[in-house]
Amino acid sequence: MKYYSTRSSQQRGCSFSSALLAGLAPDGGLYVPQKIPHFSSEELAAWPCNLSLSDLAIKIFPAWIGEKTLEDELTTLAPQIFNFETPLSFLNHNTAILELFHGPTAAFKDIGARFLAAVFATTAAPEKRVLVATSGDTGGAVAAAFHHYPAIEVVILYPEAKVSPMQEMQLTTWGKNVQAFCVRGDFDDCQRMVKELLLEPAYAGDFLSANSINLGRLLPQTLYYAQASLSYQQQQGRTAGVIVPTGNLGNGVAALWAKAMGFPIGEVVLATNSNQAIAQYFASAGKNWTPLPTITTLANAMDVGNPSNMERLLHLYREGGFKQLQTDVSTIVVNDQEILLTMKKSYEQWKQLFCPHTATALFAREVISQQRKHDDWIVVATAHPAKFKEIVEKVWPSSLLSLPLPSSLQSIIARPQAKKTIPATVSALKHYLPK
Ligand SMILES: *Cc1c(COP(=O)(O)O)cnc(C)c1O
């Protein structure tokens, strides 16, 4: 399999591992496969029920990878990488929650970060370091994943006072090969410092990118859509649509790649917070794609005004055009008030707490159930509510209910924090990163 940039198919394609190591294509585009592998419904029907993520990786990935060494490694690596559950839990006969928060940092970012770390550890030159700017969840997942590979140094930049206390602990309690820098600035400053450092001639080629546009983070996310859609179909005898809490659009594109591979997925609904660049594009019937300034909301991991993976979405529909896109995908915008209301109602109705991101998808399900004839939905739960305790407590004061921490988060709280606070300049950062 060859990989090409979304911006030009003229270039010579590159291999799967080169695409991962490069992160971004040389022309600034995102890597996409020359053709999405397809599994027929006959083939899928012959697969055993209840396949784990690791079983599915071993069945699906060889068609995406096409490199003998990496494919051989996969049999050993997959069970180590995908070592936690992504269960489907039914709220009622036609709504299931896909729980993606049982990994080490209690958000779905663990799945992509763990795969990327394992592939880097097998394919990258030993002197490489990993650099990542984070607004919250990504940095923690990357730190937790690379902590298992002490030979790879990880450098994380995060904005001071802009991440939740739990998120900060997930960035700063690893020690050893993981260094966290608390930057006196905002997320945009962190991203700028990363770019500036990568452009410094002295550091050229030193760093790998664990940024969310990396193909190695997107591909593993197709696995839980494959698993959940097969499982829903086996249990209910019907095909479900999926509702995805959406920010940078990585998770939404993963759902569409799984659908394109032939897994039984109906409509894909992208639920965003008040950052509505994607919704505006749909409202303009595909005529007007305009990134917008980022708005701060309660679902902070989705605060993205310029979703990078839009390029992959448009590339996927370059032949079918907006008409096909509109058949497969719809968008719903959910504001902060609706997020809080949904978090409150979910507990009243089902005795379940959801994080603010998941609440956008649950709200979308309410709206859409009134509009559609077919009505089977998998609602994607992207993070554990305990990661956003301060927001949960706005809805339900802690005196009214207890929010038990998953064991992964408990162990993080017990560890000492180590961070360096630096001004938002690349020279301050360079001081700590000897050549
Ligand atoms: C990153 C994140 C999202 C958004 O996912 P994208 O792939 O960026 O669309 C949603 N919810 C949570 C909890 C996240 O961490």
Coordinates of C-alpha atoms and ligand atoms in Angstrom, one line a residue:
M1 CA 0.0 0.0 0.0
K2 CA 1.2 3.5 -0.9
Y3 CA 0.3 6.7 0.9
Y4 CA -0.2 10.0 -0.8
S5 CA -0.7 13.6 0.3
T6 CA -4.2 15.0 0.3
R7 CA -2.8 18.0 -1.7
S8 CA -1.3 16.1 -4.6
S9 CA -1.5 12.7 -6.1
Q10 CA 1.3 13.6 -8.5
Q11 CA 4.0 12.8 -6.0
R12 CA 5.5 9.4 -5.7
G13 CA 3.7 7.6 -2.9
C14 CA 5.5 6.5 0.3
S15 CA 5.3 3.5 2.5
F16 CA 3.1 3.2 5.7
S17 CA 6.0 3.6 8.0
S18 CA 7.5 6.6 6.1
A19 CA 4.1 8.3 6.3
L20 CA 4.1 7.7 10.1
L21 CA 7.6 8.9 10.7
A22 CA 7.0 12.0 8.5
G23 CA 3.7 13.0 10.2
L24 CA 2.9 15.7 7.6
A25 CA 3.5 15.2 3.9
P26 CA 6.2 17.4 2.4
D27 CA 3.7 19.7 0.6
G28 CA 1.9 20.3 3.9
G29 CA -1.0 17.9 3.1
L30 CA -2.1 14.9 5.1
Y31 CA -1.3 11.3 4.3
V32 CA -4.1 9.2 2.9
P33 CA -4.0 5.6 1.4
Q34 CA -4.0 5.2 -2.4
K35 CA -7.2 3.1 -1.9
I36 CA -9.1 2.2 1.2
P37 CA -9.0 -1.6 1.7
H38 CA -12.4 -3.2 1.4
F39 CA -13.9 -6.3 3.1
S40 CA -17.1 -7.7 1.5
S41 CA -20.1 -8.6 3.7
E42 CA -19.5 -12.3 2.9
E43 CA -16.0 -12.0 4.3
L44 CA -17.2 -10.2 7.4
A45 CA -20.0 -12.7 7.9
A46 CA -17.4 -15.4 8.1
W47 CA -15.4 -13.7 10.9
P48 CA -16.1 -15.0 14.4
C49 CA -18.3 -12.9 16.8
N50 CA -16.8 -10.8 19.6
L51 CA -13.4 -10.1 18.0
S52 CA -11.1 -8.0 20.3
L53 CA -9.4 -4.8 19.0
S54 CA -6.2 -6.8 18.8
D55 CA -7.8 -9.6 16.7
L56 CA -9.3 -7.0 14.4
A57 CA -6.0 -5.2 14.1
I58 CA -4.4 -8.4 13.0
K59 CA -7.2 -9.0 10.4
I60 CA -7.5 -5.4 9.1
F61 CA -4.0 -3.7 9.3
P62 CA -2.0 -5.9 6.9
A63 CA -4.1 -4.5 4.0
W64 CA -3.2 -1.0 5.2
I65 CA 0.5 -1.6 6.0
G66 CA 1.9 -3.7 3.2
E67 CA 5.3 -4.0 4.8
K68 CA 6.5 -7.5 5.7
T69 CA 8.5 -6.7 8.8
L70 CA 5.9 -4.5 10.4
E71 CA 3.1 -6.9 9.6
D72 CA 5.1 -9.7 11.3
E73 CA 5.7 -7.6 14.4
L74 CA 2.0 -6.8 14.5
T75 CA 1.0 -10.2 15.8
T76 CA 3.1 -9.6 18.9
L77 CA 2.5 -5.9 19.3
A78 CA -1.3 -5.8 18.8
P79 CA -2.2 -7.6 22.1
Q80 CA 0.2 -5.3 24.0
I81 CA -1.1 -2.1 22.4
F82 CA -4.8 -2.8 22.5
N83 CA -4.9 -4.2 26.1
F84 CA -8.1 -2.6 27.3
E85 CA -11.7 -2.9 26.5
T86 CA -13.9 -0.7 24.3
P87 CA -17.3 -2.0 25.3
L88 CA -20.7 -1.2 23.8
S89 CA -23.2 -0.7 26.5
F90 CA -26.9 -0.3 25.6
L91 CA -28.9 2.5 27.0
N92 CA -32.1 1.1 25.4
H93 CA -33.0 -1.1 22.5
N94 CA -31.8 1.3 19.9
T95 CA -29.0 3.3 21.5
A96 CA -25.6 2.0 22.5
I97 CA -22.8 3.9 24.1
L98 CA -19.3 3.0 22.8
E99 CA -17.1 3.5 25.8
L100 CA -13.6 4.6 24.7
F101 CA -12.4 5.7 28.2
H102 CA -11.0 2.6 29.7
G103 CA -7.4 3.2 28.7
P104 CA -4.5 4.6 30.8
T105 CA -5.5 8.3 30.5
A106 CA -9.3 7.7 30.3
A107 CA -9.9 9.2 26.8
F108 CA -10.0 7.7 23.3
K109 CA -6.6 9.3 22.5
D110 CA -4.9 6.4 24.2
I111 CA -5.7 4.0 21.3
G112 CA -4.0 6.1 18.7
A113 CA -1.1 7.1 20.9
R114 CA -0.3 3.6 22.0
F115 CA -0.2 2.3 18.4
L116 CA 2.0 5.2 17.3
A117 CA 4.4 4.7 20.1
A118 CA 4.8 1.0 19.4
V119 CA 5.4 1.7 15.7
F120 CA 7.9 4.5 16.4
A121 CA 9.7 2.2 18.8
T122 CA 10.1 -0.5 16.1
T123 CA 10.8 1.7 13.1
A124 CA 12.4 5.0 14.1
A125 CA 16.1 5.7 14.4
P126 CA 17.1 5.5 18.1
E127 CA 18.2 9.1 18.5
K128 CA 14.8 10.5 17.5
R129 CA 12.7 12.5 20.0
V130 CA 9.0 13.1 20.0
L131 CA 7.6 16.6 20.3
V132 CA 4.0 17.4 21.0
A133 CA 1.9 20.5 21.8
T134 CA -1.3 19.8 23.7
S135 CA -4.4 21.5 24.8
G136 CA -5.2 18.7 27.2
D137 CA -5.9 15.1 26.4
T138 CA -3.4 14.3 23.6
G139 CA -0.3 15.1 25.6
G140 CA -1.3 12.8 28.5
A141 CA -2.1 9.9 26.1
V142 CA 1.2 10.4 24.3
A143 CA 3.2 10.6 27.6
A144 CA 1.5 7.5 28.9
A145 CA 2.1 5.6 25.7
F146 CA 5.8 6.5 25.2
H147 CA 6.6 6.0 28.9
H148 CA 6.8 2.3 28.0
Y149 CA 9.7 3.0 25.6
P150 CA 12.4 4.7 27.8
A151 CA 14.8 5.1 24.8
I152 CA 12.5 7.6 23.1
E153 CA 12.5 11.0 24.7
V154 CA 9.2 12.9 24.8
V155 CA 8.8 16.7 25.0
I156 CA 5.4 18.1 25.8
L157 CA 4.3 21.7 25.7
Y158 CA 1.1 22.8 27.3
P159 CA -0.4 26.2 28.1
E160 CA -0.3 27.4 31.7
A161 CA -3.7 27.4 33.5
K162 CA -5.6 26.2 30.4
V163 CA -5.7 22.5 31.2
S164 CA -7.8 20.8 33.9
P165 CA -6.0 19.8 37.2
M166 CA -6.4 16.1 36.2
Q167 CA -5.1 16.8 32.7
E168 CA -2.0 18.6 34.2
M169 CA -1.3 15.6 36.4
Q170 CA -1.5 13.3 33.4
L171 CA 1.2 15.5 31.7
T172 CA 3.6 16.0 34.6
T173 CA 3.8 12.8 36.7
W174 CA 5.7 10.5 34.3
G175 CA 9.4 11.5 34.9
K176 CA 12.2 9.5 33.1
N177 CA 11.9 10.0 29.4
V178 CA 8.9 12.4 29.5
Q179 CA 9.5 16.1 30.0
A180 CA 6.6 18.5 30.4
F181 CA 6.9 22.2 29.8
C182 CA 4.2 24.5 31.1
V183 CA 4.3 27.5 28.8
R184 CA 3.3 31.0 29.9
G185 CA 1.0 31.5 26.9
D186 CA -1.9 29.7 25.2
F187 CA -2.2 26.6 23.0
D188 CA -1.4 28.6 19.9
D189 CA 1.9 29.7 21.5
C190 CA 2.8 26.1 22.2
Q191 CA 2.1 25.1 18.6
R192 CA 4.1 28.0 17.3
M193 CA 7.1 27.0 19.5
V194 CA 6.9 23.4 18.1
K195 CA 6.9 24.7 14.5
E196 CA 9.8 27.1 15.2
L197 CA 11.9 24.4 16.9
L198 CA 11.3 22.1 14.0
L199 CA 12.6 24.8 11.6
E200 CA 15.8 25.4 13.6
P201 CA 18.6 24.1 11.4
A202 CA 20.4 22.7 14.5
Y203 CA 17.3 20.5 15.3
A204 CA 16.3 19.6 11.8
G205 CA 15.2 15.9 11.5
D206 CA 15.6 15.4 15.3
F207 CA 12.0 15.2 16.2
L208 CA 9.0 13.0 15.3
S209 CA 5.5 14.4 15.5
A210 CA 2.8 12.7 17.6
N211 CA 0.4 15.4 16.4
S212 CA -3.2 14.2 15.8
I213 CA -2.8 14.5 12.0
N214 CA -0.4 11.6 12.1
L215 CA -1.8 8.6 10.1
G216 CA -0.6 6.3 12.9
R217 CA -3.1 7.9 15.3
L218 CA -6.0 7.8 13.0
L219 CA -5.8 4.2 11.6
P220 CA -6.2 2.4 15.0
Q221 CA -9.4 4.4 15.7
T222 CA -11.1 2.5 12.8
L223 CA -10.8 -0.6 14.9
Y224 CA -13.4 0.3 17.5
Y225 CA -15.9 1.3 14.8
A226 CA -15.3 -2.0 13.1
Q227 CA -15.9 -3.8 16.4
A228 CA -18.9 -1.8 17.6
S229 CA -20.7 -1.9 14.2
L230 CA -20.3 -5.7 13.9
S231 CA -21.4 -6.2 17.5
Y232 CA -24.4 -4.0 17.2
Q233 CA -25.5 -5.8 14.1
Q234 CA -25.0 -9.2 15.7
Q235 CA -26.9 -8.2 18.8
Q236 CA -29.8 -6.3 17.2
G237 CA -29.9 -7.6 13.7
R238 CA -29.9 -4.0 12.4
T239 CA -27.2 -1.5 11.2
A240 CA -26.6 1.5 13.5
G241 CA -25.4 5.0 12.6
V242 CA -22.7 6.5 14.8
I243 CA -22.7 9.9 16.5
V244 CA -19.2 11.2 17.0
P245 CA -18.2 14.2 19.3
T246 CA -16.0 16.1 16.9
G247 CA -13.2 18.7 17.1
N248 CA -10.3 18.1 14.9
L249 CA -12.3 15.5 12.9
G250 CA -9.9 12.6 13.4
N251 CA -12.4 10.4 15.1
G252 CA -15.1 11.3 12.5
V253 CA -12.8 10.4 9.6
A254 CA -11.9 7.1 11.3
A255 CA -15.6 6.3 11.4
L256 CA -15.9 7.0 7.7
W257 CA -12.8 5.0 6.8
A258 CA -14.4 2.1 8.7
K259 CA -17.6 2.5 6.7
A260 CA -15.6 2.7 3.5
M261 CA -13.9 -0.6 4.5
G262 CA -17.3 -2.2 4.4
F263 CA -18.2 -2.4 8.1
P264 CA -21.9 -2.1 8.8
I265 CA -22.2 1.6 9.7
G266 CA -25.2 3.8 8.6
E267 CA -25.1 7.5 8.8
V268 CA -22.2 9.3 10.5
V269 CA -23.3 12.3 12.6
L270 CA -20.6 14.8 13.6
A271 CA -21.7 16.5 16.9
T272 CA -19.6 19.6 17.5
N273 CA -19.7 22.2 20.2
S274 CA -20.2 25.9 19.3
N275 CA -17.1 25.8 17.1
Q276 CA -19.1 25.4 13.9
A277 CA -16.7 25.6 10.9
I278 CA -17.8 22.1 9.8
A279 CA -21.5 22.8 10.2
Q280 CA -21.2 26.0 8.2
Y281 CA -19.6 24.0 5.4
F282 CA -22.6 21.7 5.3
A283 CA -25.0 24.6 5.6
S284 CA -23.4 26.1 2.5
A285 CA -24.0 22.9 0.6
G286 CA -20.3 22.3 0.3
K287 CA -19.6 25.6 -1.3
N288 CA -17.9 27.5 1.5
W289 CA -15.1 26.0 3.6
T290 CA -13.9 28.7 6.0
P291 CA -12.0 28.0 9.2
L292 CA -13.2 30.1 12.1
P293 CA -11.5 31.5 15.3
T294 CA -11.6 29.0 18.1
I295 CA -14.3 29.5 20.8
T296 CA -13.8 28.2 24.3
T297 CA -16.5 25.8 25.4
L298 CA -17.2 23.2 28.2
A299 CA -16.1 20.5 25.8
N300 CA -12.6 21.8 25.6
A301 CA -11.0 18.9 23.7
M302 CA -13.3 19.9 20.8
D303 CA -12.4 23.6 20.8
V304 CA -11.0 23.7 17.2
G305 CA -11.8 26.4 14.8
N306 CA -9.8 24.9 11.9
P307 CA -10.2 21.1 12.0
S308 CA -7.1 19.7 10.2
N309 CA -8.7 16.5 9.2
M310 CA -11.3 18.4 7.0
E311 CA -8.7 17.8 4.3
R312 CA -9.0 14.1 4.7
L313 CA -12.8 14.3 4.7
L314 CA -12.9 16.3 1.5
H315 CA -10.4 13.9 -0.1
L316 CA -12.5 10.9 0.8
Y317 CA -15.5 12.5 -1.1
R318 CA -13.5 13.9 -4.0
E319 CA -15.3 11.6 -6.4
G320 CA -18.8 11.4 -4.8
G321 CA -18.8 15.1 -4.1
F322 CA -21.0 16.9 -1.7
K323 CA -24.1 14.9 -2.8
Q324 CA -22.6 11.7 -1.5
L325 CA -21.0 13.4 1.5
Q326 CA -24.5 14.7 2.5
T327 CA -25.9 11.2 2.2
D328 CA -23.4 9.7 4.5
V329 CA -22.7 12.5 7.0
S330 CA -24.6 15.2 8.9
T331 CA -23.6 17.7 11.5
I332 CA -25.2 19.1 14.7
V333 CA -24.0 22.0 16.7
V334 CA -24.5 21.8 20.5
N335 CA -24.0 24.8 22.8
D336 CA -22.8 24.8 26.4
Q337 CA -26.2 25.1 27.8
E338 CA -27.4 22.0 25.9
I339 CA -24.3 20.2 27.1
L340 CA -25.1 20.9 30.7
L341 CA -28.7 20.0 30.2
T342 CA -27.9 16.7 28.6
M343 CA -25.4 15.8 31.4
K344 CA -28.1 16.5 33.9
K345 CA -30.9 14.6 32.1
S346 CA -28.7 11.6 31.4
Y347 CA -28.2 11.0 35.1
E348 CA -31.9 11.5 35.9
Q349 CA -32.9 9.2 33.1
W350 CA -30.3 6.5 33.1
K351 CA -28.3 7.1 36.3
Q352 CA -25.2 7.6 34.1
L353 CA -22.8 10.5 34.1
F354 CA -21.2 11.5 30.8
C355 CA -18.3 13.9 30.0
P356 CA -19.2 17.2 28.3
H357 CA -17.8 15.9 25.0
T358 CA -20.0 12.7 25.1
A359 CA -22.9 15.0 26.0
T360 CA -22.8 16.7 22.6
A361 CA -23.3 13.3 20.9
L362 CA -26.1 12.4 23.3
F363 CA -27.9 15.7 22.6
A364 CA -27.5 15.1 18.9
R365 CA -29.1 11.7 19.3
E366 CA -32.2 13.4 20.8
V367 CA -32.5 15.8 18.0
I368 CA -31.9 13.3 15.2
S369 CA -34.2 10.6 16.6
Q370 CA -37.1 13.0 15.9
Q371 CA -36.0 13.5 12.3
R372 CA -35.0 10.1 11.0
K373 CA -37.0 7.0 10.0
H374 CA -34.2 4.6 10.9
D375 CA -33.3 5.0 14.5
D376 CA -30.4 2.8 15.7
W377 CA -27.4 4.7 17.1
I378 CA -24.0 4.1 18.5
V379 CA -23.1 7.2 20.6
V380 CA -19.4 7.6 21.0
A381 CA -18.2 8.3 24.6
T382 CA -14.8 9.9 24.2
A383 CA -13.7 10.5 27.8
H384 CA -14.4 9.5 31.4
P385 CA -16.5 12.1 33.3
A386 CA -14.0 12.1 36.2
K387 CA -11.5 13.9 33.9
F388 CA -13.9 16.8 33.9
K389 CA -15.0 16.8 37.6
E390 CA -15.2 20.6 37.8
I391 CA -17.9 20.6 35.0
V392 CA -19.8 17.6 36.3
E393 CA -20.0 19.4 39.6
K394 CA -21.7 22.3 37.9
V395 CA -24.6 19.9 37.1
W396 CA -24.5 17.7 40.2
P397 CA -22.8 19.0 43.3
S398 CA -20.4 16.5 44.8
S399 CA -22.6 16.3 47.9
L400 CA -25.3 14.7 45.7
L401 CA -23.3 12.0 44.0
S402 CA -19.9 10.5 44.1
L403 CA -17.8 10.3 41.0
P404 CA -15.4 7.4 41.5
L405 CA -12.1 7.8 39.7
P406 CA -11.0 5.0 37.4
S407 CA -7.9 3.2 38.7
S408 CA -5.8 4.6 35.9
L409 CA -6.5 8.2 37.2
Q410 CA -6.1 7.2 40.8
S411 CA -2.5 6.0 40.2
I412 CA -1.7 9.3 38.5
I413 CA -2.8 11.3 41.4
A414 CA -0.5 9.4 43.7
R415 CA 2.6 10.3 41.7
P416 CA 4.8 13.4 42.2
Q417 CA 4.5 16.2 39.6
A418 CA 7.6 17.5 37.8
K419 CA 7.2 20.4 35.4
K420 CA 9.2 23.3 34.2
T421 CA 7.4 26.6 33.6
I422 CA 9.0 28.6 30.7
P423 CA 8.2 31.8 28.8
A424 CA 6.5 31.3 25.4
T425 CA 9.8 31.5 23.4
V426 CA 11.7 28.9 21.5
S427 CA 15.0 30.1 23.0
A428 CA 13.6 29.3 26.5
L429 CA 12.7 25.8 25.3
K430 CA 16.1 25.2 23.6
H431 CA 17.9 25.9 26.8
Y432 CA 16.4 22.6 28.2
L433 CA 16.9 20.6 25.0
P434 CA 20.6 20.0 24.4
K435 CA 21.5 19.0 20.9
Ligands
LIG1 C1 -9.8 14.9 21.2 C2 -11.1 14.7 21.8 C3 -12.3 14.9 21.0 C4 -12.3 15.3 19.6 O1 -11.8 14.3 18.7 P1 -11.3 14.7 17.2 O2 -10.7 13.5 16.7 O3 -10.3 15.8 17.4 O4 -12.5 15.2 16.5 C5 -13.5 14.6 21.6 N1 -13.6 14.3 22.9 C6 -12.5 14.1 23.7 C7 -12.7 13.7 25.1 C8 -11.2 14.3 23.1 O5 -10.1 14.2 23.9

